[in-house]
PDB file of C-alpha atoms in Angstrom:
ATOM      1  CA  UNK A   1     -78.250-130.962-121.305  1.00  0.00           C
ATOM      2  CA  UNK A   2     -76.888-134.101-122.579  1.00  0.00           C
ATOM      3  CA  UNK A   3     -78.670-133.328-125.960  1.00  0.00           C
ATOM      4  CA  UNK A   4     -77.072-129.838-125.960  1.00  0.00           C
ATOM      5  CA  UNK A   5     -73.794-131.557-125.657  1.00  0.00           C
ATOM      6  CA  UNK A   6     -74.592-134.052-128.450  1.00  0.00           C
ATOM      7  CA  UNK A   7     -75.694-131.263-130.602  1.00  0.00           C
ATOM      8  CA  UNK A   8     -72.439-129.453-130.212  1.00  0.00           C
ATOM      9  CA  UNK A   9     -70.135-132.590-131.211  1.00  0.00           C
ATOM     10  CA  UNK A  10     -72.125-133.287-133.883  1.00  0.00           C
ATOM     11  CA  UNK A  11     -71.649-129.820-135.234  1.00  0.00           C
ATOM     12  CA  UNK A  12     -67.937-130.297-135.275  1.00  0.00           C
ATOM     13  CA  UNK A  13     -67.538-127.518-132.794  1.00  0.00           C
ATOM     14  CA  UNK A  14     -69.605-124.885-134.300  1.00  0.00           C
ATOM     15  CA  UNK A  15     -69.390-122.476-131.392  1.00  0.00           C
ATOM     16  CA  UNK A  16     -65.611-121.995-132.656  1.00  0.00           C
ATOM     17  CA  UNK A  17     -66.938-120.643-135.982  1.00  0.00           C
ATOM     18  CA  UNK A  18     -66.801-116.974-134.651  1.00  0.00           C
ATOM     19  CA  UNK A  19     -63.120-117.069-134.316  1.00  0.00           C
ATOM     20  CA  UNK A  20     -61.493-115.699-131.466  1.00  0.00           C
ATOM     21  CA  UNK A  21     -59.903-112.236-130.537  1.00  0.00           C
ATOM     22  CA  UNK A  22     -56.571-114.301-130.747  1.00  0.00           C
ATOM     23  CA  UNK A  23     -56.846-115.918-134.340  1.00  0.00           C
ATOM     24  CA  UNK A  24     -57.914-112.214-135.688  1.00  0.00           C
ATOM     25  CA  UNK A  25     -54.952-110.791-133.946  1.00  0.00           C
ATOM     26  CA  UNK A  26     -52.549-113.476-135.747  1.00  0.00           C
ATOM     27  CA  UNK A  27     -54.496-113.082-138.978  1.00  0.00           C
ATOM     28  CA  UNK A  28     -53.909-109.559-138.971  1.00  0.00           C
ATOM     29  CA  UNK A  29     -50.144-109.489-138.004  1.00  0.00           C
ATOM     30  CA  UNK A  30     -49.535-112.327-140.768  1.00  0.00           C
ATOM     31  CA  UNK A  31     -51.656-110.180-143.373  1.00  0.00           C
ATOM     32  CA  UNK A  32     -49.269-107.166-142.179  1.00  0.00           C
ATOM     33  CA  UNK A  33     -46.065-109.136-142.671  1.00  0.00           C
ATOM     34  CA  UNK A  34     -47.337-110.480-145.817  1.00  0.00           C
ATOM     35  CA  UNK A  35     -47.952-107.067-147.483  1.00  0.00           C
ATOM     36  CA  UNK A  36     -44.443-105.445-146.381  1.00  0.00           C
ATOM     37  CA  UNK A  37     -42.504-108.448-147.716  1.00  0.00           C
ATOM     38  CA  UNK A  38     -43.528-107.781-151.699  1.00  0.00           C
ATOM     39  CA  UNK A  39     -43.709-103.727-150.700  1.00  0.00           C
ATOM     40  CA  UNK A  40     -39.875-104.079-149.607  1.00  0.00           C
ATOM     41  CA  UNK A  41     -38.594-106.228-152.537  1.00  0.00           C
ATOM     42  CA  UNK A  42     -40.318-104.127-155.197  1.00  0.00           C
ATOM     43  CA  UNK A  43     -39.344-100.981-153.607  1.00  0.00           C
ATOM     44  CA  UNK A  44     -35.617-101.886-153.205  1.00  0.00           C
ATOM     45  CA  UNK A  45     -35.187-103.816-156.589  1.00  0.00           C
ATOM     46  CA  UNK A  46     -34.141-106.605-154.490  1.00  0.00           C
ATOM     47  CA  UNK A  47     -34.876-109.154-157.367  1.00  0.00           C
ATOM     48  CA  UNK A  48     -34.954-109.400-161.080  1.00  0.00           C
ATOM     49  CA  UNK A  49     -38.361-109.118-162.852  1.00  0.00           C
ATOM     50  CA  UNK A  50     -39.544-113.089-162.405  1.00  0.00           C
ATOM     51  CA  UNK A  51     -38.102-113.439-159.076  1.00  0.00           C
ATOM     52  CA  UNK A  52     -40.244-110.046-157.901  1.00  0.00           C
ATOM     53  CA  UNK A  53     -43.297-111.416-159.534  1.00  0.00           C
ATOM     54  CA  UNK A  54     -43.136-114.965-158.066  1.00  0.00           C
ATOM     55  CA  UNK A  55     -42.837-113.106-154.654  1.00  0.00           C
ATOM     56  CA  UNK A  56     -45.784-110.709-155.513  1.00  0.00           C
ATOM     57  CA  UNK A  57     -47.767-113.641-156.253  1.00  0.00           C
ATOM     58  CA  UNK A  58     -47.080-116.099-153.564  1.00  0.00           C
ATOM     59  CA  UNK A  59     -47.386-113.408-150.782  1.00  0.00           C
ATOM     60  CA  UNK A  60     -50.909-112.334-152.345  1.00  0.00           C
ATOM     61  CA  UNK A  61     -52.039-115.921-152.287  1.00  0.00           C
ATOM     62  CA  UNK A  62     -51.188-116.440-148.737  1.00  0.00           C
ATOM     63  CA  UNK A  63     -52.565-113.457-147.897  1.00  0.00           C
ATOM     64  CA  UNK A  64     -55.948-114.256-149.501  1.00  0.00           C
ATOM     65  CA  UNK A  65     -55.512-117.704-147.697  1.00  0.00           C
ATOM     66  CA  UNK A  66     -55.131-115.919-144.460  1.00  0.00           C
ATOM     67  CA  UNK A  67     -58.072-113.912-145.139  1.00  0.00           C
ATOM     68  CA  UNK A  68     -60.283-116.767-145.970  1.00  0.00           C
ATOM     69  CA  UNK A  69     -59.102-119.059-142.731  1.00  0.00           C
ATOM     70  CA  UNK A  70     -58.759-116.519-139.906  1.00  0.00           C
ATOM     71  CA  UNK A  71     -60.970-113.875-140.899  1.00  0.00           C
ATOM     72  CA  UNK A  72     -63.960-115.617-142.967  1.00  0.00           C
ATOM     73  CA  UNK A  73     -63.853-118.870-141.142  1.00  0.00           C
ATOM     74  CA  UNK A  74     -63.977-120.924-144.244  1.00  0.00           C
ATOM     75  CA  UNK A  75     -62.916-124.201-142.439  1.00  0.00           C
ATOM     76  CA  UNK A  76     -65.642-123.838-139.732  1.00  0.00           C
ATOM     77  CA  UNK A  77     -69.410-124.396-139.952  1.00  0.00           C
ATOM     78  CA  UNK A  78     -71.322-127.694-140.983  1.00  0.00           C
ATOM     79  CA  UNK A  79     -70.699-130.419-143.361  1.00  0.00           C
ATOM     80  CA  UNK A  80     -70.738-130.600-146.006  1.00  0.00           C
ATOM     81  CA  UNK A  81     -69.037-127.306-146.599  1.00  0.00           C
ATOM     82  CA  UNK A  82     -71.237-125.891-149.431  1.00  0.00           C
ATOM     83  CA  UNK A  83     -69.244-122.318-148.858  1.00  0.00           C
ATOM     84  CA  UNK A  84     -65.818-124.119-149.616  1.00  0.00           C
ATOM     85  CA  UNK A  85     -66.973-126.110-152.199  1.00  0.00           C
ATOM     86  CA  UNK A  86     -68.637-123.031-154.073  1.00  0.00           C
ATOM     87  CA  UNK A  87     -65.202-121.245-153.605  1.00  0.00           C
ATOM     88  CA  UNK A  88     -63.285-123.839-155.023  1.00  0.00           C
ATOM     89  CA  UNK A  89     -65.680-123.889-158.308  1.00  0.00           C
ATOM     90  CA  UNK A  90     -65.463-120.087-158.313  1.00  0.00           C
ATOM     91  CA  UNK A  91     -61.360-119.999-158.298  1.00  0.00           C
ATOM     92  CA  UNK A  92     -61.522-122.925-160.842  1.00  0.00           C
ATOM     93  CA  UNK A  93     -63.559-120.520-163.227  1.00  0.00           C
ATOM     94  CA  UNK A  94     -61.493-117.392-162.278  1.00  0.00           C
ATOM     95  CA  UNK A  95     -58.093-119.467-162.834  1.00  0.00           C
ATOM     96  CA  UNK A  96     -59.639-120.410-166.364  1.00  0.00           C
ATOM     97  CA  UNK A  97     -60.455-116.705-167.179  1.00  0.00           C
ATOM     98  CA  UNK A  98     -57.321-115.161-166.092  1.00  0.00           C
ATOM     99  CA  UNK A  99     -54.699-117.703-167.309  1.00  0.00           C
ATOM    100  CA  UNK A 100     -56.610-118.616-170.380  1.00  0.00           C
ATOM    101  CA  UNK A 101     -56.835-115.013-171.604  1.00  0.00           C
ATOM    102  CA  UNK A 102     -52.780-114.419-170.757  1.00  0.00           C
ATOM    103  CA  UNK A 103     -52.134-117.416-172.672  1.00  0.00           C
ATOM    104  CA  UNK A 104     -54.611-117.008-175.742  1.00  0.00           C
ATOM    105  CA  UNK A 105     -53.847-113.528-175.942  1.00  0.00           C
ATOM    106  CA  UNK A 106     -50.337-114.052-175.323  1.00  0.00           C
ATOM    107  CA  UNK A 107     -49.933-116.042-178.710  1.00  0.00           C
ATOM    108  CA  UNK A 108     -52.118-113.580-180.447  1.00  0.00           C
ATOM    109  CA  UNK A 109     -49.438-111.020-179.907  1.00  0.00           C
ATOM    110  CA  UNK A 110     -47.017-113.005-181.154  1.00  0.00           C
ATOM    111  CA  UNK A 111     -48.705-113.687-184.347  1.00  0.00           C
ATOM    112  CA  UNK A 112     -49.518-109.946-184.777  1.00  0.00           C
ATOM    113  CA  UNK A 113     -45.866-109.230-184.512  1.00  0.00           C
ATOM    114  CA  UNK A 114     -45.046-111.623-187.932  1.00  0.00           C
TER     115      UNK A 114
ATOM    116  CA  UNK N   1     -83.841-107.548-121.752  1.00  0.00           C
ATOM    117  CA  UNK N   2     -86.153-108.430-124.748  1.00  0.00           C
ATOM    118  CA  UNK N   3     -83.298-110.036-126.383  1.00  0.00           C
ATOM    119  CA  UNK N   4     -82.755-112.801-123.833  1.00  0.00           C
ATOM    120  CA  UNK N   5     -85.263-115.104-124.560  1.00  0.00           C
ATOM    121  CA  UNK N   6     -84.972-114.842-128.203  1.00  0.00           C
ATOM    122  CA  UNK N   7     -81.252-115.678-127.987  1.00  0.00           C
ATOM    123  CA  UNK N   8     -82.280-118.781-126.189  1.00  0.00           C
ATOM    124  CA  UNK N   9     -84.552-119.691-128.520  1.00  0.00           C
ATOM    125  CA  UNK N  10     -82.132-119.145-131.435  1.00  0.00           C
ATOM    126  CA  UNK N  11     -79.564-121.620-129.853  1.00  0.00           C
ATOM    127  CA  UNK N  12     -82.167-124.410-129.788  1.00  0.00           C
ATOM    128  CA  UNK N  13     -83.483-123.944-133.193  1.00  0.00           C
ATOM    129  CA  UNK N  14     -79.560-124.107-134.150  1.00  0.00           C
ATOM    130  CA  UNK N  15     -79.617-127.698-132.632  1.00  0.00           C
ATOM    131  CA  UNK N  16     -82.934-129.290-134.303  1.00  0.00           C
ATOM    132  CA  UNK N  17     -81.082-132.336-136.027  1.00  0.00           C
ATOM    133  CA  UNK N  18     -81.714-131.972-139.705  1.00  0.00           C
ATOM    134  CA  UNK N  19     -83.011-128.733-140.105  1.00  0.00           C
ATOM    135  CA  UNK N  20     -80.882-125.825-141.538  1.00  0.00           C
ATOM    136  CA  UNK N  21     -80.998-122.524-139.462  1.00  0.00           C
ATOM    137  CA  UNK N  22     -82.307-119.687-142.114  1.00  0.00           C
ATOM    138  CA  UNK N  23     -79.282-117.721-140.992  1.00  0.00           C
ATOM    139  CA  UNK N  24     -77.080-120.613-142.084  1.00  0.00           C
ATOM    140  CA  UNK N  25     -78.748-120.507-145.657  1.00  0.00           C
ATOM    141  CA  UNK N  26     -78.666-116.592-145.862  1.00  0.00           C
ATOM    142  CA  UNK N  27     -74.852-116.984-145.058  1.00  0.00           C
ATOM    143  CA  UNK N  28     -74.380-119.558-147.798  1.00  0.00           C
ATOM    144  CA  UNK N  29     -76.528-117.407-150.354  1.00  0.00           C
ATOM    145  CA  UNK N  30     -74.342-114.756-149.761  1.00  0.00           C
ATOM    146  CA  UNK N  31     -71.127-117.070-150.081  1.00  0.00           C
ATOM    147  CA  UNK N  32     -72.565-117.689-153.703  1.00  0.00           C
ATOM    148  CA  UNK N  33     -73.102-114.209-154.252  1.00  0.00           C
ATOM    149  CA  UNK N  34     -69.189-113.325-153.237  1.00  0.00           C
ATOM    150  CA  UNK N  35     -68.293-116.445-155.582  1.00  0.00           C
ATOM    151  CA  UNK N  36     -70.150-114.538-158.845  1.00  0.00           C
ATOM    152  CA  UNK N  37     -68.445-111.377-157.697  1.00  0.00           C
ATOM    153  CA  UNK N  38     -65.007-113.346-157.888  1.00  0.00           C
ATOM    154  CA  UNK N  39     -66.307-114.190-161.623  1.00  0.00           C
ATOM    155  CA  UNK N  40     -66.645-110.891-162.335  1.00  0.00           C
ATOM    156  CA  UNK N  41     -63.385-109.349-160.991  1.00  0.00           C
ATOM    157  CA  UNK N  42     -61.863-111.997-162.605  1.00  0.00           C
ATOM    158  CA  UNK N  43     -63.067-111.038-166.079  1.00  0.00           C
ATOM    159  CA  UNK N  44     -61.788-107.270-164.986  1.00  0.00           C
ATOM    160  CA  UNK N  45     -58.545-108.554-163.853  1.00  0.00           C
ATOM    161  CA  UNK N  46     -58.246-110.705-167.184  1.00  0.00           C
ATOM    162  CA  UNK N  47     -58.791-107.760-169.253  1.00  0.00           C
ATOM    163  CA  UNK N  48     -56.526-105.421-167.338  1.00  0.00           C
ATOM    164  CA  UNK N  49     -53.442-107.997-167.773  1.00  0.00           C
ATOM    165  CA  UNK N  50     -54.148-108.696-171.261  1.00  0.00           C
ATOM    166  CA  UNK N  51     -54.409-104.916-172.176  1.00  0.00           C
ATOM    167  CA  UNK N  52     -51.682-103.612-169.936  1.00  0.00           C
ATOM    168  CA  UNK N  53     -49.199-102.992-172.645  1.00  0.00           C
ATOM    169  CA  UNK N  54     -51.802-100.808-174.531  1.00  0.00           C
ATOM    170  CA  UNK N  55     -50.777 -97.296-173.424  1.00  0.00           C
ATOM    171  CA  UNK N  56     -51.230 -95.853-176.829  1.00  0.00           C
ATOM    172  CA  UNK N  57     -47.900 -93.851-176.417  1.00  0.00           C
ATOM    173  CA  UNK N  58     -49.343 -91.773-173.939  1.00  0.00           C
ATOM    174  CA  UNK N  59     -48.505 -92.164-169.989  1.00  0.00           C
ATOM    175  CA  UNK N  60     -47.776 -95.731-168.688  1.00  0.00           C
ATOM    176  CA  UNK N  61     -48.785 -96.733-165.184  1.00  0.00           C
ATOM    177  CA  UNK N  62     -44.914 -96.853-163.974  1.00  0.00           C
ATOM    178  CA  UNK N  63     -44.798 -93.057-164.604  1.00  0.00           C
ATOM    179  CA  UNK N  64     -48.156 -92.206-163.028  1.00  0.00           C
ATOM    180  CA  UNK N  65     -49.114 -94.695-160.326  1.00  0.00           C
ATOM    181  CA  UNK N  66     -47.728 -93.537-156.710  1.00  0.00           C
ATOM    182  CA  UNK N  67     -47.054 -96.142-154.563  1.00  0.00           C
ATOM    183  CA  UNK N  68     -46.821 -94.267-151.363  1.00  0.00           C
ATOM    184  CA  UNK N  69     -50.323 -93.203-151.211  1.00  0.00           C
ATOM    185  CA  UNK N  70     -51.244 -97.021-152.051  1.00  0.00           C
ATOM    186  CA  UNK N  71     -49.378 -98.440-149.067  1.00  0.00           C
ATOM    187  CA  UNK N  72     -51.314 -96.112-146.915  1.00  0.00           C
ATOM    188  CA  UNK N  73     -54.972 -97.150-148.357  1.00  0.00           C
ATOM    189  CA  UNK N  74     -53.908-100.647-148.272  1.00  0.00           C
ATOM    190  CA  UNK N  75     -52.972-100.513-144.383  1.00  0.00           C
ATOM    191  CA  UNK N  76     -56.117 -98.521-144.063  1.00  0.00           C
ATOM    192  CA  UNK N  77     -58.281-101.482-145.901  1.00  0.00           C
ATOM    193  CA  UNK N  78     -56.146-104.302-143.933  1.00  0.00           C
ATOM    194  CA  UNK N  79     -57.025-102.697-140.750  1.00  0.00           C
ATOM    195  CA  UNK N  80     -60.808-101.769-141.222  1.00  0.00           C
ATOM    196  CA  UNK N  81     -61.020-105.628-142.386  1.00  0.00           C
ATOM    197  CA  UNK N  82     -59.427-106.543-138.861  1.00  0.00           C
ATOM    198  CA  UNK N  83     -61.707-104.080-137.151  1.00  0.00           C
ATOM    199  CA  UNK N  84     -65.043-105.254-138.635  1.00  0.00           C
ATOM    200  CA  UNK N  85     -64.011-108.871-137.397  1.00  0.00           C
ATOM    201  CA  UNK N  86     -63.730-107.528-133.745  1.00  0.00           C
ATOM    202  CA  UNK N  87     -67.170-105.959-134.437  1.00  0.00           C
ATOM    203  CA  UNK N  88     -68.184-109.398-134.988  1.00  0.00           C
ATOM    204  CA  UNK N  89     -66.642-110.875-132.027  1.00  0.00           C
ATOM    205  CA  UNK N  90     -68.156-108.043-129.952  1.00  0.00           C
ATOM    206  CA  UNK N  91     -71.555-108.953-131.478  1.00  0.00           C
ATOM    207  CA  UNK N  92     -71.064-112.728-130.183  1.00  0.00           C
ATOM    208  CA  UNK N  93     -70.646-111.355-126.731  1.00  0.00           C
ATOM    209  CA  UNK N  94     -73.919-109.078-127.084  1.00  0.00           C
ATOM    210  CA  UNK N  95     -71.701-106.025-126.352  1.00  0.00           C
ATOM    211  CA  UNK N  96     -73.686-103.765-128.529  1.00  0.00           C
ATOM    212  CA  UNK N  97     -71.970-100.671-127.899  1.00  0.00           C
ATOM    213  CA  UNK N  98     -68.634-102.095-128.626  1.00  0.00           C
ATOM    214  CA  UNK N  99     -69.713-103.638-131.433  1.00  0.00           C
ATOM    215  CA  UNK N 100     -71.185-100.016-133.116  1.00  0.00           C
ATOM    216  CA  UNK N 101     -67.893 -98.310-132.256  1.00  0.00           C
ATOM    217  CA  UNK N 102     -65.783-100.943-134.184  1.00  0.00           C
ATOM    218  CA  UNK N 103     -68.167-100.942-136.841  1.00  0.00           C
ATOM    219  CA  UNK N 104     -67.914 -97.098-137.011  1.00  0.00           C
ATOM    220  CA  UNK N 105     -64.156 -97.468-136.951  1.00  0.00           C
ATOM    221  CA  UNK N 106     -64.319 -99.579-139.558  1.00  0.00           C
ATOM    222  CA  UNK N 107     -66.371 -97.070-141.490  1.00  0.00           C
ATOM    223  CA  UNK N 108     -64.164 -94.384-141.062  1.00  0.00           C
ATOM    224  CA  UNK N 109     -61.103 -96.497-142.101  1.00  0.00           C
ATOM    225  CA  UNK N 110     -63.216 -97.403-145.285  1.00  0.00           C
ATOM    226  CA  UNK N 111     -63.929 -93.871-146.059  1.00  0.00           C
ATOM    227  CA  UNK N 112     -60.244 -92.776-145.482  1.00  0.00           C
ATOM    228  CA  UNK N 113     -59.938 -95.491-148.489  1.00  0.00           C
ATOM    229  CA  UNK N 114     -62.408 -94.286-150.747  1.00  0.00           C
ATOM    230  CA  UNK N 115     -60.914 -90.495-149.818  1.00  0.00           C
ATOM    231  CA  UNK N 116     -57.380 -91.507-150.986  1.00  0.00           C
ATOM    232  CA  UNK N 117     -58.901 -93.626-153.836  1.00  0.00           C
ATOM    233  CA  UNK N 118     -60.645 -90.247-155.094  1.00  0.00           C
ATOM    234  CA  UNK N 119     -57.645 -88.374-154.780  1.00  0.00           C
ATOM    235  CA  UNK N 120     -55.654 -91.049-156.707  1.00  0.00           C
ATOM    236  CA  UNK N 121     -58.114 -90.644-159.743  1.00  0.00           C
ATOM    237  CA  UNK N 122     -58.111 -86.695-159.439  1.00  0.00           C
ATOM    238  CA  UNK N 123     -54.261 -86.723-159.689  1.00  0.00           C
ATOM    239  CA  UNK N 124     -54.187 -89.016-162.575  1.00  0.00           C
ATOM    240  CA  UNK N 125     -56.935 -87.318-164.549  1.00  0.00           C
ATOM    241  CA  UNK N 126     -55.215 -83.880-163.833  1.00  0.00           C
ATOM    242  CA  UNK N 127     -52.002 -85.683-165.225  1.00  0.00           C
ATOM    243  CA  UNK N 128     -53.928 -86.638-168.278  1.00  0.00           C
ATOM    244  CA  UNK N 129     -54.684 -90.235-167.789  1.00  0.00           C
ATOM    245  CA  UNK N 130     -58.549 -90.418-168.173  1.00  0.00           C
ATOM    246  CA  UNK N 131     -60.873 -93.460-168.996  1.00  0.00           C
ATOM    247  CA  UNK N 132     -60.708 -92.613-172.691  1.00  0.00           C
ATOM    248  CA  UNK N 133     -56.771 -92.283-172.407  1.00  0.00           C
ATOM    249  CA  UNK N 134     -56.038 -95.443-173.721  1.00  0.00           C
ATOM    250  CA  UNK N 135     -56.637 -99.392-173.136  1.00  0.00           C
ATOM    251  CA  UNK N 136     -54.351 -99.688-170.313  1.00  0.00           C
ATOM    252  CA  UNK N 137     -56.058 -96.709-168.557  1.00  0.00           C
ATOM    253  CA  UNK N 138     -59.755 -97.652-169.367  1.00  0.00           C
ATOM    254  CA  UNK N 139     -59.097-101.397-168.014  1.00  0.00           C
ATOM    255  CA  UNK N 140     -57.262 -99.633-164.912  1.00  0.00           C
ATOM    256  CA  UNK N 141     -60.122 -97.170-164.497  1.00  0.00           C
ATOM    257  CA  UNK N 142     -62.805 -99.987-164.408  1.00  0.00           C
ATOM    258  CA  UNK N 143     -60.902-102.688-162.657  1.00  0.00           C
ATOM    259  CA  UNK N 144     -59.786-100.028-159.620  1.00  0.00           C
ATOM    260  CA  UNK N 145     -63.160 -98.471-159.801  1.00  0.00           C
ATOM    261  CA  UNK N 146     -65.278-101.605-159.639  1.00  0.00           C
ATOM    262  CA  UNK N 147     -63.438-102.325-156.352  1.00  0.00           C
ATOM    263  CA  UNK N 148     -64.047 -98.485-155.275  1.00  0.00           C
ATOM    264  CA  UNK N 149     -67.702 -98.791-156.043  1.00  0.00           C
ATOM    265  CA  UNK N 150     -68.119-101.870-153.637  1.00  0.00           C
ATOM    266  CA  UNK N 151     -66.098-100.018-150.903  1.00  0.00           C
ATOM    267  CA  UNK N 152     -68.764 -97.620-151.163  1.00  0.00           C
ATOM    268  CA  UNK N 153     -71.946 -99.522-151.426  1.00  0.00           C
ATOM    269  CA  UNK N 154     -70.419-101.432-148.515  1.00  0.00           C
ATOM    270  CA  UNK N 155     -70.229 -97.896-146.251  1.00  0.00           C
ATOM    271  CA  UNK N 156     -73.620 -97.058-146.964  1.00  0.00           C
ATOM    272  CA  UNK N 157     -74.796-100.807-146.403  1.00  0.00           C
ATOM    273  CA  UNK N 158     -72.946-100.710-142.990  1.00  0.00           C
ATOM    274  CA  UNK N 159     -74.726 -96.971-142.068  1.00  0.00           C
ATOM    275  CA  UNK N 160     -77.981 -98.738-142.427  1.00  0.00           C
ATOM    276  CA  UNK N 161     -77.336-101.889-140.288  1.00  0.00           C
ATOM    277  CA  UNK N 162     -76.130 -99.631-137.654  1.00  0.00           C
ATOM    278  CA  UNK N 163     -79.398 -97.456-137.775  1.00  0.00           C
ATOM    279  CA  UNK N 164     -81.423-100.604-137.681  1.00  0.00           C
ATOM    280  CA  UNK N 165     -79.142-102.018-134.742  1.00  0.00           C
ATOM    281  CA  UNK N 166     -79.897 -98.786-132.850  1.00  0.00           C
ATOM    282  CA  UNK N 167     -83.601 -99.269-133.340  1.00  0.00           C
ATOM    283  CA  UNK N 168     -84.245-102.957-132.981  1.00  0.00           C
ATOM    284  CA  UNK N 169     -81.368-104.071-131.037  1.00  0.00           C
ATOM    285  CA  UNK N 170     -79.603-106.994-131.539  1.00  0.00           C
ATOM    286  CA  UNK N 171     -81.769-110.195-132.610  1.00  0.00           C
ATOM    287  CA  UNK N 172     -80.846-113.191-134.687  1.00  0.00           C
ATOM    288  CA  UNK N 173     -82.246-111.005-137.912  1.00  0.00           C
ATOM    289  CA  UNK N 174     -79.633-108.082-137.419  1.00  0.00           C
ATOM    290  CA  UNK N 175     -76.796-110.579-136.166  1.00  0.00           C
ATOM    291  CA  UNK N 176     -77.157-112.502-139.455  1.00  0.00           C
ATOM    292  CA  UNK N 177     -76.766-108.889-141.224  1.00  0.00           C
ATOM    293  CA  UNK N 178     -73.604-107.787-139.491  1.00  0.00           C
ATOM    294  CA  UNK N 179     -72.274-111.510-140.055  1.00  0.00           C
ATOM    295  CA  UNK N 180     -72.812-111.298-143.882  1.00  0.00           C
ATOM    296  CA  UNK N 181     -71.735-107.624-143.835  1.00  0.00           C
ATOM    297  CA  UNK N 182     -68.274-108.411-142.359  1.00  0.00           C
ATOM    298  CA  UNK N 183     -68.103-111.465-144.837  1.00  0.00           C
ATOM    299  CA  UNK N 184     -68.588-108.757-147.605  1.00  0.00           C
ATOM    300  CA  UNK N 185     -65.692-106.396-145.975  1.00  0.00           C
ATOM    301  CA  UNK N 186     -63.286-109.228-145.671  1.00  0.00           C
ATOM    302  CA  UNK N 187     -63.867-110.299-149.260  1.00  0.00           C
ATOM    303  CA  UNK N 188     -63.266-106.587-150.454  1.00  0.00           C
ATOM    304  CA  UNK N 189     -59.852-106.525-148.599  1.00  0.00           C
ATOM    305  CA  UNK N 190     -59.028-110.027-150.194  1.00  0.00           C
ATOM    306  CA  UNK N 191     -59.865-108.499-153.660  1.00  0.00           C
ATOM    307  CA  UNK N 192     -57.701-105.394-152.848  1.00  0.00           C
ATOM    308  CA  UNK N 193     -54.651-107.625-152.134  1.00  0.00           C
ATOM    309  CA  UNK N 194     -54.874-108.823-155.893  1.00  0.00           C
ATOM    310  CA  UNK N 195     -55.316-105.072-157.111  1.00  0.00           C
ATOM    311  CA  UNK N 196     -52.402-104.065-154.818  1.00  0.00           C
ATOM    312  CA  UNK N 197     -50.081-107.000-156.243  1.00  0.00           C
ATOM    313  CA  UNK N 198     -51.224-107.169-159.892  1.00  0.00           C
ATOM    314  CA  UNK N 199     -52.119-103.781-160.974  1.00  0.00           C
ATOM    315  CA  UNK N 200     -49.632-101.673-158.575  1.00  0.00           C
ATOM    316  CA  UNK N 201     -46.809-103.552-157.761  1.00  0.00           C
ATOM    317  CA  UNK N 202     -46.342-105.166-160.892  1.00  0.00           C
ATOM    318  CA  UNK N 203     -46.686-101.724-162.921  1.00  0.00           C
ATOM    319  CA  UNK N 204     -44.061 -99.931-160.523  1.00  0.00           C
ATOM    320  CA  UNK N 205     -41.269-102.643-160.165  1.00  0.00           C
TER     321      UNK N 205
END
């Protein structure tokens, strides 16, 4: 029994990695709110172009984090967190591809107008 | 009944110091697959963003995309992500029937999402926007369609898992499959958030 408890502690509370009903409901409600905010801003033309883009991207990123933490339980599991490390690497490549493409092709468009 | 001893053994394996549970390794392997899927979607997103102005004088996204249907499909997919989580919760409490019901609800919501997407595509084709119309519509259909194919594959996968559980019951093997499936389903919802934001909201604003 003592062994059992030790194992629990050394795994950093792995029994919590399934989440609870409460955490799923909280995640669901936050996701709904974060979906409605950009919809309201876009449908009612509440902001100018740049402001709208910022609101859309910030709420999308927050909702992505909510999915990761409340639904996919990225913070749980054993140490070291290979899943989180892999994800960070993936996001690094993602940003390089997306931001790099926008940057280079944006410059290309300027060049072609000349 | 037969699951009970297996379940106990499962727990003890978990605690063998320094040894990885094969299910944990499978989960990590699936995470790595999801990250490679992120990379594929990142190239499709980059292509779409770069080509978004290339409508070749044809119909634009702002003209043809209808946000109302998209709002409904967004909430269908978001809710199905939530219900697939509830299925995993029921699984950990060994409530097989409850778990299967939540999986079926998840599947129905996912099927509704696919139905709306097919309806949208048919509407767009009817309005004269096809894969061949312009650079914009090519990248649009490729990006949104790839996500739709993922959801469709997920639906068939889920049906296969349900059949297996009905036949074999819950054990550490089928539990691992449900866990991995729910991870996949949450991932598809996460991808959809960016589709909604970058493709639809930024196009119609």
